[in-house]
Coordinates of C-alpha atoms and ligand atoms in Angstrom, one line a residue:
X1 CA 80.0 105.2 98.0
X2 CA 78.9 105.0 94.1
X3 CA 75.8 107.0 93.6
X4 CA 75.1 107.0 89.9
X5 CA 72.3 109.3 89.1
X6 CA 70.0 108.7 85.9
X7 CA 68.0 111.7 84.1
X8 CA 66.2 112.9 81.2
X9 CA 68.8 114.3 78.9
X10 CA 65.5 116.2 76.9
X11 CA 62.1 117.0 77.5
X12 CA 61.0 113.7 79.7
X13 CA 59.9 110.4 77.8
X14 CA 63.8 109.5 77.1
X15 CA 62.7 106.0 78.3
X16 CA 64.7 106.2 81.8
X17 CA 62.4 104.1 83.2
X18 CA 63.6 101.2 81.3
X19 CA 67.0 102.1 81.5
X20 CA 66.9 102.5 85.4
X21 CA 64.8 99.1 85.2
X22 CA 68.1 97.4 83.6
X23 CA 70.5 99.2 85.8
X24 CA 68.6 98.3 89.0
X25 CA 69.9 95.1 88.4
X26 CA 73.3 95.7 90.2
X27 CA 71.8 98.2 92.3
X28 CA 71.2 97.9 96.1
X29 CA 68.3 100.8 95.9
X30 CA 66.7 103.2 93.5
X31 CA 65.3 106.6 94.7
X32 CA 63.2 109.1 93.0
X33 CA 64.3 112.7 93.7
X34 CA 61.5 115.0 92.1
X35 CA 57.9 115.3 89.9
X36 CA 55.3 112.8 90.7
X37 CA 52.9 111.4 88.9
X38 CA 53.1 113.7 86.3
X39 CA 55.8 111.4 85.4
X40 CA 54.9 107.5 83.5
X41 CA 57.4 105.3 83.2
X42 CA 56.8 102.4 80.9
X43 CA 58.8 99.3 80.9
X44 CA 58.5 96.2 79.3
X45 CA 59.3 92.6 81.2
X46 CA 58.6 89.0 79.6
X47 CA 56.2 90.5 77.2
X48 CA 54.4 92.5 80.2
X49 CA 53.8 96.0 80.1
X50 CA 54.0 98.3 83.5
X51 CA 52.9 101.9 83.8
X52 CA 54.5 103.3 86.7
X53 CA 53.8 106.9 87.9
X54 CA 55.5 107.5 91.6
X55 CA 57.0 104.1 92.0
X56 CA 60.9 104.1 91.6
X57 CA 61.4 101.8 88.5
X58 CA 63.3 99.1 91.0
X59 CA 60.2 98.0 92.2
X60 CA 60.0 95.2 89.8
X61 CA 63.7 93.7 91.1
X62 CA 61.6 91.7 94.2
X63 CA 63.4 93.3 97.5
X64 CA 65.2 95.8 96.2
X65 CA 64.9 99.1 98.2
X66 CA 62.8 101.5 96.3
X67 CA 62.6 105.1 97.8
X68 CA 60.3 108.1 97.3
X69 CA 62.7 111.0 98.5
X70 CA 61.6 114.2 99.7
X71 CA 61.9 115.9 96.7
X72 CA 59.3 114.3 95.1
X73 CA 55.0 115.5 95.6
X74 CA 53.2 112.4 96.4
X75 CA 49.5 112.1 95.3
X76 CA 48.5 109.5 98.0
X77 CA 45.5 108.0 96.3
X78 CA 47.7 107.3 93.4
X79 CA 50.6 106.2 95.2
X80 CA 48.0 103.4 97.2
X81 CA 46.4 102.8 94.2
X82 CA 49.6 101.8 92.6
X83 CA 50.6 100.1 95.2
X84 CA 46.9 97.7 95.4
X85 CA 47.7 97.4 91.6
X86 CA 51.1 96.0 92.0
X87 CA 50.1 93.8 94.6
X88 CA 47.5 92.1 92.9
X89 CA 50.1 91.3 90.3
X90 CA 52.0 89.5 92.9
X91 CA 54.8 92.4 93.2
X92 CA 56.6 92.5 96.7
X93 CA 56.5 95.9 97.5
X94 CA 57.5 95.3 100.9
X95 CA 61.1 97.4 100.3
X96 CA 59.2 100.8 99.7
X97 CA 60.2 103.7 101.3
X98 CA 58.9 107.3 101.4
X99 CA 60.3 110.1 102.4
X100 CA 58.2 111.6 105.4
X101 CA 59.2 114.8 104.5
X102 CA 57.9 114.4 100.9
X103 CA 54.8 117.1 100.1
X104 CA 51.4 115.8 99.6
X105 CA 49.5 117.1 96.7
X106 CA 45.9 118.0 97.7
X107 CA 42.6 117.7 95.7
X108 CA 42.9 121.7 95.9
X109 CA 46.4 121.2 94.1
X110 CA 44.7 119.7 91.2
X111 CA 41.6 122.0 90.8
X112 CA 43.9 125.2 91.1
X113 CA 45.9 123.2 88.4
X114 CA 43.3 123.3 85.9
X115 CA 41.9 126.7 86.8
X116 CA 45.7 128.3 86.2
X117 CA 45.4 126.6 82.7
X118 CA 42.2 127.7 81.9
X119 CA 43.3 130.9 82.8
X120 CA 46.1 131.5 80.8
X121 CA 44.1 130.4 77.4
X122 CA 46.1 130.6 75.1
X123 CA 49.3 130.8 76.9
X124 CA 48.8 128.0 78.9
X125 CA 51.8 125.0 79.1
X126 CA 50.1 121.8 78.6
X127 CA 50.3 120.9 82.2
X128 CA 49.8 116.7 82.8
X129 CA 46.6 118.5 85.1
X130 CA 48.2 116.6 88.2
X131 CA 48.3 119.3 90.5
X132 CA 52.3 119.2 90.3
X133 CA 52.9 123.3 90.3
X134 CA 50.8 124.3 92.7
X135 CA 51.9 121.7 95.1
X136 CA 55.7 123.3 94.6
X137 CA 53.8 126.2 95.2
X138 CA 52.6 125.4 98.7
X139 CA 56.0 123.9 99.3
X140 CA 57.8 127.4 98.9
X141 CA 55.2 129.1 100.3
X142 CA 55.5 126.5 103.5
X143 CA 52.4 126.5 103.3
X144 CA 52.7 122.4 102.4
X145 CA 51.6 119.4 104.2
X146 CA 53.7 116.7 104.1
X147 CA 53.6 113.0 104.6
X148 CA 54.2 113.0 108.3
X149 CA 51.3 115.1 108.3
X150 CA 49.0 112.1 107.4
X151 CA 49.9 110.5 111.0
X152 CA 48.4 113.3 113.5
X153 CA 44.8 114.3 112.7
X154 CA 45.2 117.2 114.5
X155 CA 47.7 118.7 112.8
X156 CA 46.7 117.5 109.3
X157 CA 43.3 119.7 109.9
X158 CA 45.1 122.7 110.6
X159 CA 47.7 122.5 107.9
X160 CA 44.5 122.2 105.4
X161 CA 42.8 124.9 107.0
X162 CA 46.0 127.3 106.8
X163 CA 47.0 125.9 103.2
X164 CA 43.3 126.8 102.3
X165 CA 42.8 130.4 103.7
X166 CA 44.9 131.9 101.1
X167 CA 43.5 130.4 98.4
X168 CA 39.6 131.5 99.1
X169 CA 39.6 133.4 96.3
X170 CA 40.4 131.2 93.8
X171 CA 39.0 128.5 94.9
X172 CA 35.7 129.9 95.2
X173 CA 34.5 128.5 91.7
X174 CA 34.8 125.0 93.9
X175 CA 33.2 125.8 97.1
X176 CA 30.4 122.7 96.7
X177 CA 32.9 120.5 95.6
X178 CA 32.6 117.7 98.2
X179 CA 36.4 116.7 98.0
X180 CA 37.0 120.5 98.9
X181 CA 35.1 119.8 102.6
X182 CA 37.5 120.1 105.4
X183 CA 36.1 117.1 107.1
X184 CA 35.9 114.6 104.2
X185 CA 39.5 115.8 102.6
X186 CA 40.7 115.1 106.7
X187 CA 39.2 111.5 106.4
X188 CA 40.3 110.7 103.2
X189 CA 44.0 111.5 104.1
X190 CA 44.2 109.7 107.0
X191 CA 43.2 106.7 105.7
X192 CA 46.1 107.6 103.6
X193 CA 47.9 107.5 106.3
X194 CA 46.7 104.4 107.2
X195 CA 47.4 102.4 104.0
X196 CA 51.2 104.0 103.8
X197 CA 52.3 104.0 107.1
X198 CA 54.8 100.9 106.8
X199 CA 56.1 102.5 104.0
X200 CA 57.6 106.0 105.9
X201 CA 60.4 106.1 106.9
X202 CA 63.7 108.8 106.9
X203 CA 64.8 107.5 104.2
X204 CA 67.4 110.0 103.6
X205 CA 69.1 107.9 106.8
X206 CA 68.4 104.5 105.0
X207 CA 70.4 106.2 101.7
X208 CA 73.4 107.8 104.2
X209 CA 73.8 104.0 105.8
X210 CA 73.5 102.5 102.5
X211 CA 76.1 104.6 100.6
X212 CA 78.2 104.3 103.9
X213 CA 78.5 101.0 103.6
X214 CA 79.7 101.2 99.8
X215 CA 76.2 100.2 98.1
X216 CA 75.3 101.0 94.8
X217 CA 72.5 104.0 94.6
X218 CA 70.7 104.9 91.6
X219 CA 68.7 107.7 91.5
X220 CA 66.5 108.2 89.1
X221 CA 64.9 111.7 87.4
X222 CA 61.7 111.9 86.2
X223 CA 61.5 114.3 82.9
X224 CA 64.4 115.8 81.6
X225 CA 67.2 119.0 81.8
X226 CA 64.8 121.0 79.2
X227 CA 61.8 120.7 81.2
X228 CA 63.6 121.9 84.4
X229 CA 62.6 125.3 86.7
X230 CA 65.5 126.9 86.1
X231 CA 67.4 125.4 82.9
X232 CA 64.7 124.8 80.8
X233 CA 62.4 126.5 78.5
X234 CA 60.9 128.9 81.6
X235 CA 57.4 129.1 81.7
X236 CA 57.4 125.9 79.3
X237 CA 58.5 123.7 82.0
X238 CA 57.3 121.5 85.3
X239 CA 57.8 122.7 88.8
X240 CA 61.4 120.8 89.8
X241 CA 64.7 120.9 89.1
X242 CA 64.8 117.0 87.0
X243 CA 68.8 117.6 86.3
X244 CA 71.3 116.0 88.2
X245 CA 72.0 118.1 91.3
X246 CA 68.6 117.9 92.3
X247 CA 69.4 114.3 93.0
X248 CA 71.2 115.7 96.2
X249 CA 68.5 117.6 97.3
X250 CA 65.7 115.5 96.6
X251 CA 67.1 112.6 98.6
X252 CA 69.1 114.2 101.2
X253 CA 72.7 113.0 100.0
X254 CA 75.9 115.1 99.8
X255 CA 77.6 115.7 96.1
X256 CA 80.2 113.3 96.7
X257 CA 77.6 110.6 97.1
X258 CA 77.5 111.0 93.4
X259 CA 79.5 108.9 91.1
X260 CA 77.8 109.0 88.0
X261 CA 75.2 110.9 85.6
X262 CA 73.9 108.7 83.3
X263 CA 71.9 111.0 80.9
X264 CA 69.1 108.9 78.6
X265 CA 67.8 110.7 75.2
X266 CA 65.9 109.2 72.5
X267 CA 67.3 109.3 68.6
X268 CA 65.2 112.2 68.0
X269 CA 63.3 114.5 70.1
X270 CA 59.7 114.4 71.4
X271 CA 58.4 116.9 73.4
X272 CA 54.4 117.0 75.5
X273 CA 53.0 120.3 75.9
X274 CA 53.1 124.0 74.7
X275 CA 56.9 125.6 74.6
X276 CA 59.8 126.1 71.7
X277 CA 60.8 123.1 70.1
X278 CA 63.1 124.3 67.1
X279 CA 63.9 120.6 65.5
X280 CA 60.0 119.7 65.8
X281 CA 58.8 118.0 62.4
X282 CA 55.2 119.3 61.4
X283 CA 55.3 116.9 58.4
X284 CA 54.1 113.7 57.2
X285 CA 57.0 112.0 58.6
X286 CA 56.6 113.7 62.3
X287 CA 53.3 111.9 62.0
X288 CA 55.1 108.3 60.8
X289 CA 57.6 108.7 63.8
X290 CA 55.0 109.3 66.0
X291 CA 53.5 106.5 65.3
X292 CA 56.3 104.4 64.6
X293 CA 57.5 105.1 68.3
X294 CA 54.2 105.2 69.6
X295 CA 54.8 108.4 70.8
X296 CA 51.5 109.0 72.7
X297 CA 51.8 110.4 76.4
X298 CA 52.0 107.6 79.5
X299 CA 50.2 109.9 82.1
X300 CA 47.9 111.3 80.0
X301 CA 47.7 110.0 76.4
X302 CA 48.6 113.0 74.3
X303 CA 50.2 112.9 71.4
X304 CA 53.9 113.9 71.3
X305 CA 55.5 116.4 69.2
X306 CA 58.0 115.1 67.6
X307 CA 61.4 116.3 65.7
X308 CA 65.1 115.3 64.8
X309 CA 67.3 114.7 67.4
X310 CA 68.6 118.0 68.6
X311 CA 72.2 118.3 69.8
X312 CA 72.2 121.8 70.6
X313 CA 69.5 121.0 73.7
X314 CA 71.5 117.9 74.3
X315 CA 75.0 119.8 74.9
X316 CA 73.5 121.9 76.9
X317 CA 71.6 119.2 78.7
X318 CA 75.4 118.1 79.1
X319 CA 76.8 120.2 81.0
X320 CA 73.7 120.4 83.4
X321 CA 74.0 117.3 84.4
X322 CA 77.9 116.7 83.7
X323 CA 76.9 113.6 82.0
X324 CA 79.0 110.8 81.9
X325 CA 77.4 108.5 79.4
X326 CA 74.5 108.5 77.3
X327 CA 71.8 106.2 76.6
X328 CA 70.2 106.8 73.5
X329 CA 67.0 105.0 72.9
X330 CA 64.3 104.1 70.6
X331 CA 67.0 103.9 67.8
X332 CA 64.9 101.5 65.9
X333 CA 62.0 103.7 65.2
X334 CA 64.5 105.3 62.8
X335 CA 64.9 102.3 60.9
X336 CA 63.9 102.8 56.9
X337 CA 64.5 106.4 56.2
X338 CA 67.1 107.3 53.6
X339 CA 68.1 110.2 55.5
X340 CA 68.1 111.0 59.5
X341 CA 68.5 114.6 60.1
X342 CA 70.4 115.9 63.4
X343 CA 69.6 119.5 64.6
X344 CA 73.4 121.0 64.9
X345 CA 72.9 124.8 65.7
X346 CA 69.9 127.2 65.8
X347 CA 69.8 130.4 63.2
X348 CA 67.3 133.2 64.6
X349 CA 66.0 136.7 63.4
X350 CA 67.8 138.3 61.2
X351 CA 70.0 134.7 60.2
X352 CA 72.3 134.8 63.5
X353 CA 73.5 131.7 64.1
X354 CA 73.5 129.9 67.4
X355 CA 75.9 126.5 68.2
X356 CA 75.2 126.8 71.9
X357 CA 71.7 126.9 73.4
X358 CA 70.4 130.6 73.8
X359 CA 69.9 132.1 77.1
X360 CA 66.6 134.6 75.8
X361 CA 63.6 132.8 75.4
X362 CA 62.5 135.0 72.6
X363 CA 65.9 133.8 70.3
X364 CA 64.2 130.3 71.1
X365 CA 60.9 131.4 70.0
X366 CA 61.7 132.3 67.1
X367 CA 65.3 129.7 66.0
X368 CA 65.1 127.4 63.1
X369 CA 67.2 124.7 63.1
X370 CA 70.0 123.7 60.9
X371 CA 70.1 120.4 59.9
X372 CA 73.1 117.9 58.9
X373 CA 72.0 115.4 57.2
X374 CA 73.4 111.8 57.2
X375 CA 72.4 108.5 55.4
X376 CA 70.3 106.1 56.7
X377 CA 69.4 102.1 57.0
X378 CA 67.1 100.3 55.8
X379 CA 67.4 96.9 58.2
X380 CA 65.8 96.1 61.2
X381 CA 68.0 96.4 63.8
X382 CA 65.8 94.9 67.0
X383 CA 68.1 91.8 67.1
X384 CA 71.2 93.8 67.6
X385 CA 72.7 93.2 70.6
X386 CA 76.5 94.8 69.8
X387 CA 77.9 97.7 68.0
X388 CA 78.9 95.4 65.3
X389 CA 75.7 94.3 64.9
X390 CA 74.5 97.1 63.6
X391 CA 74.4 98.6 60.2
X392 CA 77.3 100.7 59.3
X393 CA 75.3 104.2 59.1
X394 CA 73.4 103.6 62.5
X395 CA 77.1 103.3 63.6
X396 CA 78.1 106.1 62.3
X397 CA 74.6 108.2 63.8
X398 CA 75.9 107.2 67.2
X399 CA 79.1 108.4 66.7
X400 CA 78.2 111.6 65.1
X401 CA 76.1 112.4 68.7
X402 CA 78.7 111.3 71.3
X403 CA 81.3 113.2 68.7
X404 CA 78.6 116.4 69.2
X405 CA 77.9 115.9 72.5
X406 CA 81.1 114.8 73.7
X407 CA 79.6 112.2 75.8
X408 CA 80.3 108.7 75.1
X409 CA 77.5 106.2 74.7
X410 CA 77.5 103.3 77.0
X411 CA 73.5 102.1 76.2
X412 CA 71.5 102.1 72.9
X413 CA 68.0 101.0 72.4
X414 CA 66.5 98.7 69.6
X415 CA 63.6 97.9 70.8
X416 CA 61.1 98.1 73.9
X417 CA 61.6 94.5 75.5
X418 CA 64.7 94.8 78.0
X419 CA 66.5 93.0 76.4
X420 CA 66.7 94.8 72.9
X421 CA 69.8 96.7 74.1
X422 CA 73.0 97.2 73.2
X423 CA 76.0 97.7 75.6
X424 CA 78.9 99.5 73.9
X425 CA 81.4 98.6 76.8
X426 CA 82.1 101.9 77.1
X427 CA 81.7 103.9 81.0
X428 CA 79.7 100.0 82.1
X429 CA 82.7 99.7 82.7
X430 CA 83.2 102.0 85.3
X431 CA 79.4 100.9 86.2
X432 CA 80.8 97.5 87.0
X433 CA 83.4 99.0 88.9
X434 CA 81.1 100.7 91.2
X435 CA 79.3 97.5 91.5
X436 CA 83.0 95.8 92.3
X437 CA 83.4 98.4 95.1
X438 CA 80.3 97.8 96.4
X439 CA 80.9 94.3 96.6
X440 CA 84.3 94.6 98.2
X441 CA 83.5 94.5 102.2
Ligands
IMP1 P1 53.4 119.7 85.0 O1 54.7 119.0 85.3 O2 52.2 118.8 85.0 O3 53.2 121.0 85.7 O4 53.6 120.1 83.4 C1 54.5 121.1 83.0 C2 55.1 120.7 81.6 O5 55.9 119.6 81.8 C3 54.1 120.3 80.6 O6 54.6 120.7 79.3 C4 54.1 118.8 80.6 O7 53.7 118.2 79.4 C5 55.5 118.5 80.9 N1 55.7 117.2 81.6 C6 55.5 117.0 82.9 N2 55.9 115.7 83.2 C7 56.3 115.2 82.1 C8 56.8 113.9 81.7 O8 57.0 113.0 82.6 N3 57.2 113.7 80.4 C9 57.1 114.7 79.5 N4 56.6 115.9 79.8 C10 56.2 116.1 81.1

């Protein structure tokens, strides 16, 4: 039963969307596991760009099931919105699923969202604003309401009125704030409820039958190993756990459904939001590659940080996930440079040096990187399709990273359209022979 799980090998905006969207393609379903719409997958079809925020990146593969796990905290007016935009561009989005145990973020979620932010001042992390902590919050607190919840009135009343008592207090800034009234927030959800209901299901049943019957499974992260709760740069983080094993958790599958993690990072590093980012480029050329890779935020149109590809957060982003292959994207933006610069180690106060990514957050604070530098191209490479199509020193970057990383890599990108892709043959291989088993009876 070949699960192959797909994540954010950085600090989210690898381009997994597109690489699930190409992957999906001998899939039998793709699941999302955590986040919500403070994730925004772009992909590019026939010249046609799609922003997706909740909606696995399958949905565009007509029929193909597309589960929202119960991991993941649905906003449900941007979930039906999403879902009326698809439809009116004649997507079937008959094969969605969600997770009836998936946590609903509520229009208190996102006003205590930007009230924590405003709070901290200076200190704050650069949150997307979508109400995506203090949802977790309520979810450990059980104090959450959940998408079952949307089908009983009776119930959804009382689990607002409990969720809400303990946050009086705060929330007191709000209290004329229409969408704040019990009896209005009530409404709005269940006609929520109304629009979704087709769509719930247990859908941790519908993955247990699928990967019974030897189906191919992708699961797809939303941001990436340095943005997780407990791995990443801690407070500078979201609210999940976007590495692999949350894929278990987030869907309801066993370890051993899972066959592969495919871990996706760009050529360099971007990074949305306040936290340490040793390889970041304050220079002219940040600001070229920024715009080169049009490195503005999907959700909420920020501008990126940007830096050289760092391979110290990328081992480390590894081991995580126990990654099988990479897929390294965006290689094109690096086109032109003389030189392409790969963070190898960190040196901190006092010059210690650091080859493996430090566990004190102060060390991170405060690490420059140290660079190795290698030569560059000068061609445009957006018409490679193989290895061998590509300018010896772009070769030779590759290798350098799966050589660091020790992590071979089976996907590059050279372009945004789908099919700007190379496929080294490396572990498709073993892709296709998930896809053979699942086609064996
Ligand atoms: P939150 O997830 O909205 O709470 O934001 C917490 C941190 O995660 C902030 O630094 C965000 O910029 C970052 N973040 C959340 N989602 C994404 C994403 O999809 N891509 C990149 N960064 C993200």
């Amino acid at each position: 039963m070949p699960g192959i799980v797909i994540v954010g090998a950085q600090w989210g905006d690898e381009g997994k969307g597109k690489v699930t969207d190409l992957l999906a393609e001998q899939a039998d379903a793709v699941v999302r596991f955590q986040g919500g719409n403070n994730a925004g997958h772009t992909i590019v079809r026939d010249g046609v760009q799609w922003k997706l925020h909740l909606m696995p990146s399958g949905i565009l593969h007509p029929g193909k099931l597309c589960v929202i796990g119960n991991g993941v905290v649905i906003d449900p007016r941007v979930l039906a919105d999403e879902l009326e935009a698809l439809k009116a561009r004649r997507v079937d989005v008959s094969a969605l699923r969600i997770s009836a145990n998936a946590h609903l973020i509520m229009p208190y979620h996102l006003l205590l969202d930007s009230a924590g932010e405003a709070k901290l001042g200076k200190l704050q992390i650069g949150t997307t604003q979508r109400g995506i902590g203090p949802c977790y919050a309520d979810k450990a607190a059980r104090l959450g309401i959940r998408v079952q919840d949307l089908l009983d009135e009776k119930i959804l009343k009382k689990k607002i009125v409990a969720a809400m008592e303990p946050k009086r207090l705060s929330l007191r800034p709000y209290e004329r704030n229409p969408a704040l009234d019990l009896r209005t927030m009530t409404e709005e959800y269940l006609t929520y409820g109304h629009r979704l209901e087709r769509h719930i299901a247990d859908t941790a049943r519908l993955l247990w039958e699928l990967l019974d019957a030897g189906s191919l499974v992708l699961f797809e992260g939303a941001q990436g190993a340095m943005l997780d709760i407990d791995h990443g740069t801690y407070p500078f983080v979201t609210s999940s756990n976007p590495v692999a094993g949350a894929a278990c958790v987030g869907a309801g599958v066993g370890p051993k459904a899972i066959a592969e993690v495919w871990g996706v990072a760009k050529a360099y590093t971007t990074r949305v939001g306040a936290g340490p980012f040793p390889s970041e480029l304050h220079d002219a050329l940040g600001e070229a590659l920024r715009h080169r890779g049009g490195e503005f935020g999907t959700t909420t149109g920020r501008p990126r940080r940007v830096g050289w590809l760092d391979l110290v957060a990328l081992r480390y982003a590894a081991r995580l996930n126990t990654l099988s292959a990479l897929a390294i994207t965006k290689l094109d933006v690096l086109c032109g440079l003389d030189s392409i610069a790969l963070c190898t180690g960190y040196r901190g106060a006092e010059e210690a040096e650091f080859s493996e990514f430090p566990y004190h957050q102060t060390v991170l604070h405060h690490a420059s990187p140290e660079l190795t530098e290698l030569p560059g191209w000068q061609e445009d490479i957006g018409e490679c399709r193989s290895l061998a199509d590509l300018p010896p020193a772009a070769r030779d970057y590759l290798d350098f990273i799966a050589n660091a990383v020790g992590v071979p890599v089976a996907l590059v990108g050279v372009g945004p359209a789908r099919d700007q892709v190379i496929w080294t043959g490396e572990p498709r291989d073993s892709l296709l022979l998930a896809g053979a088993q699942h086609a064996a009876p």
